[in-house]
mmCIF file of C-alpha atoms and ligand atoms in Angstrom:
data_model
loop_
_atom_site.group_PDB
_atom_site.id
_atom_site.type_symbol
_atom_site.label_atom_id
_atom_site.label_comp_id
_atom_site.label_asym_id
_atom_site.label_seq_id
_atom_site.Cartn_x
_atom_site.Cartn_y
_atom_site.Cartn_z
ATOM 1 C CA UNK A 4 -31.928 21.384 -46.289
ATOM 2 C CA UNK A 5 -32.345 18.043 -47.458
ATOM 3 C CA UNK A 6 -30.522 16.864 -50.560
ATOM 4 C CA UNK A 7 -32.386 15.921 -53.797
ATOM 5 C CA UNK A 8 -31.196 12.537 -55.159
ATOM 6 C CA UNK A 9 -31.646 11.963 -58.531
ATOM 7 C CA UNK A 10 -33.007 8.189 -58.751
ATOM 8 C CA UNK A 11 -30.997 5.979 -61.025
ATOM 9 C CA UNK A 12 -31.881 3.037 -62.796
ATOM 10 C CA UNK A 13 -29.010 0.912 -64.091
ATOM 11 C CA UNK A 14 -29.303 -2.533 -65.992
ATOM 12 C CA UNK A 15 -26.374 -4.586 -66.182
ATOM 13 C CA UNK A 16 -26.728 -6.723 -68.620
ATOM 14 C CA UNK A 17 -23.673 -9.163 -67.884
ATOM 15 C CA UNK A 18 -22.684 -11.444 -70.518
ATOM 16 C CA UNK A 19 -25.443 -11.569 -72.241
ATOM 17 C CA UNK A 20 -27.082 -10.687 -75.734
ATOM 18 C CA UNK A 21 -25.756 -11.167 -79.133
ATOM 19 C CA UNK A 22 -25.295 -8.196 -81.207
ATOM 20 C CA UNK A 23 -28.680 -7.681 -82.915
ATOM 21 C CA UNK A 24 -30.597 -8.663 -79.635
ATOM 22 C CA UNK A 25 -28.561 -5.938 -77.825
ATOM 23 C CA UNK A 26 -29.734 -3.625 -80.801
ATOM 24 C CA UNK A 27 -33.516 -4.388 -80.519
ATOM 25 C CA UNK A 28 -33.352 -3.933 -76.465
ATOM 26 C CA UNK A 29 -31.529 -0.457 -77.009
ATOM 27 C CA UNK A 30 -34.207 0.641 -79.254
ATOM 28 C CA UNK A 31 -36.917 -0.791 -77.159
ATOM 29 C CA UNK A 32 -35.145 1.162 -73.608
ATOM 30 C CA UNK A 33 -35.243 4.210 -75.968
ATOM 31 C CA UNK A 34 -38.386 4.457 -77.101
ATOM 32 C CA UNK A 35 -40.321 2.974 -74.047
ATOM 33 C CA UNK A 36 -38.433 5.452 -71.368
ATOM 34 C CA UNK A 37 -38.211 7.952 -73.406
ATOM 35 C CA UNK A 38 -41.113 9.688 -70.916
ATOM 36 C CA UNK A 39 -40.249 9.159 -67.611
ATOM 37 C CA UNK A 40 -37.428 11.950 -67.555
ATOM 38 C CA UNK A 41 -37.739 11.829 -63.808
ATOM 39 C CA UNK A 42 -35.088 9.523 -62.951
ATOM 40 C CA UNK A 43 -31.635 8.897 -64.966
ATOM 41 C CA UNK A 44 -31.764 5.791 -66.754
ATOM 42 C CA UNK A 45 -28.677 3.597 -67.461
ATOM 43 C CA UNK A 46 -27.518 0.484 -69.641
ATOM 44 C CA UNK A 47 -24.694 -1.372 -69.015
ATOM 45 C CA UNK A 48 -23.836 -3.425 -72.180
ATOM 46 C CA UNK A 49 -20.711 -5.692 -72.662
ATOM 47 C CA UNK A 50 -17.778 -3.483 -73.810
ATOM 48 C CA UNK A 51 -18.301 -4.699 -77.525
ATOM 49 C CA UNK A 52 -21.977 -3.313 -77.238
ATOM 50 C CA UNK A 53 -20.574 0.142 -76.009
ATOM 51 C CA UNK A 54 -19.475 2.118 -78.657
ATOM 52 C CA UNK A 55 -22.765 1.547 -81.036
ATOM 53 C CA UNK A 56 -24.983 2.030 -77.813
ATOM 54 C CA UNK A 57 -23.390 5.364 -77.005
ATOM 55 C CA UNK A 58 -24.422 6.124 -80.969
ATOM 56 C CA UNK A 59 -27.723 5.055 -80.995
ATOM 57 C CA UNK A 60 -28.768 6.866 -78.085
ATOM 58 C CA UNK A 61 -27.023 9.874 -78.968
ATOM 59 C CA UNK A 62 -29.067 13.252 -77.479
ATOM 60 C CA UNK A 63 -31.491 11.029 -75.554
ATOM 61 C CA UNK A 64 -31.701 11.070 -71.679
ATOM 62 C CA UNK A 65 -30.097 7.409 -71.664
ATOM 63 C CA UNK A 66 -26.672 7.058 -70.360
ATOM 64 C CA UNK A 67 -24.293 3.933 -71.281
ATOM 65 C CA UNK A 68 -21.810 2.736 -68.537
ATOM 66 C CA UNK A 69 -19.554 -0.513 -68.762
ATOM 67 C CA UNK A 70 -19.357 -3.261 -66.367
ATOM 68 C CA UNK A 71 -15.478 -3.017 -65.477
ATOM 69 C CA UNK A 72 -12.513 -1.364 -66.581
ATOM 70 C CA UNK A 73 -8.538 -2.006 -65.280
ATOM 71 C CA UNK A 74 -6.989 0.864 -63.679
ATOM 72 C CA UNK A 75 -3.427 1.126 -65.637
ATOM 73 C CA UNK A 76 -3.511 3.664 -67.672
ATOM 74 C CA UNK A 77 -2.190 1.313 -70.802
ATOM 75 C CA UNK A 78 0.404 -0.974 -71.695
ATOM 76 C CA UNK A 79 1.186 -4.936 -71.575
ATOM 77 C CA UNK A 80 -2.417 -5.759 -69.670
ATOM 78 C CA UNK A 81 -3.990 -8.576 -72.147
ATOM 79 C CA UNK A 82 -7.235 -8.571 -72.365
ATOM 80 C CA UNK A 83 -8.119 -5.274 -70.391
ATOM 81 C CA UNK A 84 -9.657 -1.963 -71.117
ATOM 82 C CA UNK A 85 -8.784 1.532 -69.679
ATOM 83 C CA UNK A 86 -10.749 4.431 -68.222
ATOM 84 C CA UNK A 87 -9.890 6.239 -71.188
ATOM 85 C CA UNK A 88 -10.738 4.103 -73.729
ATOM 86 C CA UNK A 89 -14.313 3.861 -72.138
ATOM 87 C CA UNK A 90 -14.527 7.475 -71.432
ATOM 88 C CA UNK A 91 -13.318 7.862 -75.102
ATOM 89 C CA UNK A 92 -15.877 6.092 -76.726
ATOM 90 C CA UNK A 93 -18.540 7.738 -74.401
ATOM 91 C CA UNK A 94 -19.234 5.538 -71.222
ATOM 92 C CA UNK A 95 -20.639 7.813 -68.127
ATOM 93 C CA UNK A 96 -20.763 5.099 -65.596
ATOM 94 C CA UNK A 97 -18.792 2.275 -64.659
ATOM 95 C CA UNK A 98 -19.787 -0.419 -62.466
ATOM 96 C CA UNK A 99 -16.986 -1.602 -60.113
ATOM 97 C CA UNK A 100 -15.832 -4.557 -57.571
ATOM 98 C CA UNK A 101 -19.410 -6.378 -58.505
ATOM 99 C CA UNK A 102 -19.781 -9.661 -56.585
ATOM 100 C CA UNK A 103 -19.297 -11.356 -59.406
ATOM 101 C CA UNK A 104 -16.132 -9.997 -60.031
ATOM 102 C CA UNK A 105 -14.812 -10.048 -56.209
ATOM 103 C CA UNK A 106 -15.774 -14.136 -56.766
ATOM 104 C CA UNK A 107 -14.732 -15.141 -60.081
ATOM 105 C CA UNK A 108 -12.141 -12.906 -60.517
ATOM 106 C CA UNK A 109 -10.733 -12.226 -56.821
ATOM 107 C CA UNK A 110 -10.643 -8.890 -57.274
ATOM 108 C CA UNK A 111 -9.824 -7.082 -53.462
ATOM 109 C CA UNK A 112 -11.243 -3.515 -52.332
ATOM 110 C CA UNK A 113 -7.575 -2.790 -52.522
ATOM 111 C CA UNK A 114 -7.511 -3.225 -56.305
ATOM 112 C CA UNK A 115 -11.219 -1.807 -56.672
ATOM 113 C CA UNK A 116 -9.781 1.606 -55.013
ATOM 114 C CA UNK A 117 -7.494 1.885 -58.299
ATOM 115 C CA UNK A 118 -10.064 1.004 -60.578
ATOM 116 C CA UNK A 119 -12.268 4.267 -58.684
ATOM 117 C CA UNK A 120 -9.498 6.307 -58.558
ATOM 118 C CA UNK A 121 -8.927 5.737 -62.105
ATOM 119 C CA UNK A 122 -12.560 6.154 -63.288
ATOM 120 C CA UNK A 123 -13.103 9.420 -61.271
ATOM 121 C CA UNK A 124 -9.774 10.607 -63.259
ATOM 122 C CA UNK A 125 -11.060 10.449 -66.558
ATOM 123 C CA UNK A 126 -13.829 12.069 -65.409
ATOM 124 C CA UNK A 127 -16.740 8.839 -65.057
ATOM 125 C CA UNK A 128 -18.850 8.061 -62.077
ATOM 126 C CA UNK A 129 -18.056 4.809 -60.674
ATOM 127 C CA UNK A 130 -20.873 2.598 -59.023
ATOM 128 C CA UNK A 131 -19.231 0.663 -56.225
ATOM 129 C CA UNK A 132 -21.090 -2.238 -55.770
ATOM 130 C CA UNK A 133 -20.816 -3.633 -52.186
ATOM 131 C CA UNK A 134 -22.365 -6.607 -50.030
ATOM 132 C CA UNK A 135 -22.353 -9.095 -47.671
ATOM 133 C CA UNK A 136 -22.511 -12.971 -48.685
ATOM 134 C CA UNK A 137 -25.365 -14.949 -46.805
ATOM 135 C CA UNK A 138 -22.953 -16.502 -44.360
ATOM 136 C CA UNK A 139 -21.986 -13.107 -43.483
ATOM 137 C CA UNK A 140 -25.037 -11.974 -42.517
ATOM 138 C CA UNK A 141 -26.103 -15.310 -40.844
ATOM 139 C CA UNK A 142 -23.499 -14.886 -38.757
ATOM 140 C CA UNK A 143 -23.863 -10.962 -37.851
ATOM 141 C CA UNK A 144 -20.761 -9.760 -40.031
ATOM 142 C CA UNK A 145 -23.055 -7.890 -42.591
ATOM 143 C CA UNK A 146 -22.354 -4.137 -41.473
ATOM 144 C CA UNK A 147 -18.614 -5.330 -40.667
ATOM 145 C CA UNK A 148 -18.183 -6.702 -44.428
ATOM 146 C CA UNK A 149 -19.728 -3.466 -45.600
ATOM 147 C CA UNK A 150 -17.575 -0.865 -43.867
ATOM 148 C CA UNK A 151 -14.626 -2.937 -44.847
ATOM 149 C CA UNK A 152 -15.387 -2.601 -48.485
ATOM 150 C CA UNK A 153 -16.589 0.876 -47.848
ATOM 151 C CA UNK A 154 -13.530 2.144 -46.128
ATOM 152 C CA UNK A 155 -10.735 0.473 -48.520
ATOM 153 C CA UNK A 156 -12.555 0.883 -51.439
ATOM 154 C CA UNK A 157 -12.562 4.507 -50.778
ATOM 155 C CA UNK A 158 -9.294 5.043 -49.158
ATOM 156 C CA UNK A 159 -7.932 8.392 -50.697
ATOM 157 C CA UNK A 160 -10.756 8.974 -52.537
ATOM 158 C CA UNK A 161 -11.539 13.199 -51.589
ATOM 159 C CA UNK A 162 -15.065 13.840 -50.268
ATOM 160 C CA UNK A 163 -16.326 15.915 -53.003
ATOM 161 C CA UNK A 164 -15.541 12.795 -55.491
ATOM 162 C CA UNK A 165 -17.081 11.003 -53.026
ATOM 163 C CA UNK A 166 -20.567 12.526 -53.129
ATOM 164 C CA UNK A 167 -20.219 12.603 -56.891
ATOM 165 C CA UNK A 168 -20.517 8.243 -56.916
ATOM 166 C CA UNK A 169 -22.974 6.347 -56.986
ATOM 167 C CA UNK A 170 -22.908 2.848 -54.091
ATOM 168 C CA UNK A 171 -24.397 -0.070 -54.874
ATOM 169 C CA UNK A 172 -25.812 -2.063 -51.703
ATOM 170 C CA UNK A 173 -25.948 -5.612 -53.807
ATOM 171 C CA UNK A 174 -26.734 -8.565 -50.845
ATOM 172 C CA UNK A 175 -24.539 -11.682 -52.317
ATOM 173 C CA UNK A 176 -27.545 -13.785 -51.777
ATOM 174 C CA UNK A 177 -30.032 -11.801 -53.231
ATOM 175 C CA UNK A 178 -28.244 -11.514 -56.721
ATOM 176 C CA UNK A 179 -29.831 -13.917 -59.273
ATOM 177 C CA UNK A 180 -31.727 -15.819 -56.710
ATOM 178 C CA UNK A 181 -34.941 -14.283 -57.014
ATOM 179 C CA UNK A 182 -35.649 -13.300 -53.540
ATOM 180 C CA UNK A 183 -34.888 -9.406 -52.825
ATOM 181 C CA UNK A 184 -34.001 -8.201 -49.457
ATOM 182 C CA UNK A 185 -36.880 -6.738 -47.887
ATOM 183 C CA UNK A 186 -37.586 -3.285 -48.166
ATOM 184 C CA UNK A 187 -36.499 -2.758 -44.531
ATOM 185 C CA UNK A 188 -33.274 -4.650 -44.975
ATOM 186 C CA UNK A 189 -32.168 -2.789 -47.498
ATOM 187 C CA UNK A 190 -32.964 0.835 -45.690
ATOM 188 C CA UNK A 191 -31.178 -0.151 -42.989
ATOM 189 C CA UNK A 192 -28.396 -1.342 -44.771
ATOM 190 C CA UNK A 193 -28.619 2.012 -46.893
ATOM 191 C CA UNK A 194 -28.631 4.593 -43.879
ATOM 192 C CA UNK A 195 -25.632 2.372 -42.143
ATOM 193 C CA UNK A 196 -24.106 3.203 -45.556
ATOM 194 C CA UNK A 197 -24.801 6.952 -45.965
ATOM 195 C CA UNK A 198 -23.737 6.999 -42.494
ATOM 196 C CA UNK A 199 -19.832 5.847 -42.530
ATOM 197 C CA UNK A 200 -19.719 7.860 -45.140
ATOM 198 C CA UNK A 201 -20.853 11.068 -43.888
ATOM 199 C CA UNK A 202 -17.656 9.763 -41.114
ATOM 200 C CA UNK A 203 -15.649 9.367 -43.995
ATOM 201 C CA UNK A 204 -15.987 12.447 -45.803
ATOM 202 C CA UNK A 205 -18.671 14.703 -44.144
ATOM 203 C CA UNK A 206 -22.849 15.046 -43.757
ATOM 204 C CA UNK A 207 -23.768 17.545 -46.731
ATOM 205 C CA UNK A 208 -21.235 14.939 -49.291
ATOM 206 C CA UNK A 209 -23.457 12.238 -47.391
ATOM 207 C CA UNK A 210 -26.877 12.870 -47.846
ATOM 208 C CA UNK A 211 -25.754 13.931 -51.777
ATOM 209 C CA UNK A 212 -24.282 10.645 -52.894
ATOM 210 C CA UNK A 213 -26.767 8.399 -54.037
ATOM 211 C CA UNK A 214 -27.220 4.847 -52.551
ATOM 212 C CA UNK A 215 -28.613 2.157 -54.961
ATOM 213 C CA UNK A 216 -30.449 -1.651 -54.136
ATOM 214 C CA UNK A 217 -29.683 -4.410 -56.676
ATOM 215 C CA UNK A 218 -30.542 -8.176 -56.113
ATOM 216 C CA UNK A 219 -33.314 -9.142 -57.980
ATOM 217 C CA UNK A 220 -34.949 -6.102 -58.275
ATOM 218 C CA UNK A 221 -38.045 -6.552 -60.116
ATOM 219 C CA UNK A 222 -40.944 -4.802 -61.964
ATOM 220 C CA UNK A 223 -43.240 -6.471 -59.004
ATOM 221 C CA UNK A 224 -41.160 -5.668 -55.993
ATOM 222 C CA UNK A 225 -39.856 -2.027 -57.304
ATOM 223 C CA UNK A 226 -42.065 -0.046 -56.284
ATOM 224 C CA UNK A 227 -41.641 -0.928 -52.361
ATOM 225 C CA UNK A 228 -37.685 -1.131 -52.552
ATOM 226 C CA UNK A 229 -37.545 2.450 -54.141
ATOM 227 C CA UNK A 230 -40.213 3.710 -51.812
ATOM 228 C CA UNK A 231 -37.417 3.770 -48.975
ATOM 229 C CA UNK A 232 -35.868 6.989 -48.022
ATOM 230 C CA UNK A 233 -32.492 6.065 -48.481
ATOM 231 C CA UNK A 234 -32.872 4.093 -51.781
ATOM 232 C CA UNK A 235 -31.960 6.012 -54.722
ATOM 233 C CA UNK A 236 -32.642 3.413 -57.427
ATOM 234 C CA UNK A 237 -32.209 -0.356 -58.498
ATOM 235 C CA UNK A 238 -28.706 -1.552 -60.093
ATOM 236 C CA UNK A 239 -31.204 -4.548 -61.718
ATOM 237 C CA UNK A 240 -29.418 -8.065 -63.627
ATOM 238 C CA UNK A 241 -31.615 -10.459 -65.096
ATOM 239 C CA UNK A 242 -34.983 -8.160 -65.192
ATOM 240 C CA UNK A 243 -32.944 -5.477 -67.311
ATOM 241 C CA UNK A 244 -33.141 -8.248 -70.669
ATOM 242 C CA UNK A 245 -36.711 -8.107 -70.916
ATOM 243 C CA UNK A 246 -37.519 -4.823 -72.257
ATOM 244 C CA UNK A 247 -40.772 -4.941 -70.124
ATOM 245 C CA UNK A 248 -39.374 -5.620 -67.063
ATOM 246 C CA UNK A 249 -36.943 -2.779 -66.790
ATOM 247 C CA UNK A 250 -39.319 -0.406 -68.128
ATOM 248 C CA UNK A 251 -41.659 -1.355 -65.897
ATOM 249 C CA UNK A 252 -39.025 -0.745 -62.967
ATOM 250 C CA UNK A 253 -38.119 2.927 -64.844
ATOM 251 C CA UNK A 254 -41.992 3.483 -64.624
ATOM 252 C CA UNK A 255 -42.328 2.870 -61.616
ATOM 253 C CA UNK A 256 -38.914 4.848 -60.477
ATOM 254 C CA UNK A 257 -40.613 7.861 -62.533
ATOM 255 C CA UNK A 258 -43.986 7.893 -60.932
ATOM 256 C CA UNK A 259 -42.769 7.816 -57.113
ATOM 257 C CA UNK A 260 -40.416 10.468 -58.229
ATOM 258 C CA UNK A 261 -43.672 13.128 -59.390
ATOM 259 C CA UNK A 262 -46.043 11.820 -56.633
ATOM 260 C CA UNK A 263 -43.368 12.774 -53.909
ATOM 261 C CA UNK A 264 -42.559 16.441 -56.096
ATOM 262 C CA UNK A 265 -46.400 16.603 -55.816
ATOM 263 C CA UNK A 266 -46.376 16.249 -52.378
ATOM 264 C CA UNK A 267 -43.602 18.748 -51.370
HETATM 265 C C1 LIG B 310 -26.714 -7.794 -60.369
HETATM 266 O O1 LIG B 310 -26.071 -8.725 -60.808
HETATM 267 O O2 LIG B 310 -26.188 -6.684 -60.244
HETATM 268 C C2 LIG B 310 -28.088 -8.021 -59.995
HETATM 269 C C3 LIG B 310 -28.657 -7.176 -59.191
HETATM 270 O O3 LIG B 310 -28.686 -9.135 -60.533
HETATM 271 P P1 LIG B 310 -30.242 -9.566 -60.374
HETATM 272 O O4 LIG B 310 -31.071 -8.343 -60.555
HETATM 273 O O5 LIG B 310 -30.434 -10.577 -61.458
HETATM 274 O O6 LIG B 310 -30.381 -10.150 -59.008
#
C-alpha cells in the first residue's frame, strides 16, 4: 500500500522581522490558514521570536520550528542554543545543515549528524536540508553531492527515526535567486532521494518520510512543484514574509491535497 504523506509547508523566515512585524505575520498565518487543515503548516521564526510564537498559536494547527540548534547538550558554547531549550519552550521542527549555514558557517554533514541526533533525542523532527551548488550540477556531481550529505548526515541515525524526518531537497542556486528548479528537476532529484534512503534504512521507512522542495518556491510556481509525486511540500524563504504569498502557497498545498482525496 502506498504511504500517505502529510504535505508540509515550512517558512523560514531567516533573519528577518522585528518584533512587532513578526507579531502581525503570526496573526495574519493564523487567521488566513486557519482552513486549509489539509497540510501541516510551519513557521520558522528567529529563536527570539520562538517562545511568544509557540504562545500565540497555542491549540491551533500551526507548528513553530527554529532554524538551528548546537548539539551539546549545555555548557561553555557562547552564543548557542540546545535541543532542549527549543524543545522546552515548544519548537516541533528544526531546520538543519541549511546552505546557508554549510556556507557561512562551515558547518560539515559530520557536525549536522550531531545536531539530528540531538534533535531526534529530545524528541523534535529535524528537516535536513540538502543540495547541490550550481557548479555541482554543471558539472554532473549533483546526485554525488546529495548522497554524500545524505549518507553522513544520517550515519547512525535508526530507520524508524529516519522515516519520522522530514528532507529538504534545497538546489544552492535556486535559493534566493528567483528561478525554481523545474518541476521535473526536482522529482527526479526527490525519487533519487527517497531511493538511497529506502538503501539506507528500508522501502516501507522510504516511501513514509516526507521529501520537501525549497528554492524560491512561490505562490505562482506552487502549484506545479507540489503537483509531483514525490514532493511533499515547499521549505519557502523570502515568499514566507508576505503574508499573501505563503498563504497563497498553503492554499494551494490544501487544495491539491482534497482534489487528489477526491480522486482516490
Ligand atoms: C530557503 O532559504 O530555504 C529558501 C528556500 O529560500 P527562497 O524561498 O527565498 O529561495
Amino acid at each position: 500500500m502506498e504511504a500517505v504523506r502529510r504535505t508540509l509547508i515550512a517558512g523560514n523566515w531567516k533573519m528577518n522581522l522585528l518584533r512587532e512585524e513578526a507579531y502581525v505575520l503570526i496573526g495574519g498565518i493564523l487567521q488566513e490558514s486557519a482552513p486549509y487543515t489539509g497540510v501541516d503548516t510551519l513557521i520558522c521564526p528567529p529563536f527570539l521570536y520562538l517562545e511568544i510564537a509557540v504562545q500565540i498559536t497555542k491549540n491551533a494547527p500551526l507548528f513553530v520550528g527554529a532554524q538551528n540548534l548546537f548539539y551539546e547538550e549545555s555548557g561553555p558554547f557562547t552564543g548557542e542554543i540546545s535541543a532542549a531549550m527549543l524543545r522546552e519552550v515548544g519548537c516541533s521542527h528544526v531546520i538543519i545543515g541549511h546552505s546557508e549555514r554549510r556556507a557561512y558557517f562551515r558547518e560539515s554533514n559530520r557536525e549536522l549528524n550531531r545536531k539530528i541526533s540531538a534533535c531526534l533525542a529530545c524528541g523534535m523532527t529535524p528537516i535536513l536540508c540538502i543540495g547541490e551548488t550550481l557548479e555541482q550540477r554543471t558539472t554532473g556531481a549533483t546526485f554525488e553531492t546529495l548522497n554524500e550529505q545524505l549518507t553522513y548526515g544520517l550515519q547512525g541515525i535508526d530507520g524508524a527515526s529516519v522515516c519520522t524526518m522530514v528532507i529538504a531537497y534545497e538546489p544552492v542556486w535556486a535559493i534566493g535567486t528567483g528561478v525554481s528548479a523545474e518541476s521535473s528537476q526536482a522529482e527526479e532529484v526527490h525519487r533519487f532521494i527517497r531511493d538511497v534512503i529506502a538503501k539506507f534504512t528500508d522501502e516501507e521507512s522510504a516511501q513514509a518520510l516526507r521529501i520537501i522542495y525549497g528554492g524560491s518556491v512561490n505562490s505562482a510556481n506552487a502549484g506545479e512543484l507540489l503537483s509531483c509525486d514525490n514532493v511533499d511540500g515547499a521549505l519557502v524563504g523570502g515568499a514566507s514574509l508576505s503574508l499573501d504569498s505563503f498563504c497563497g502557497i498553503v492554499r494551494t498545498a490544501d487544495s491539491l491535497k482534497k482534489q487528489s482525496a477526491a480522486m482516490s
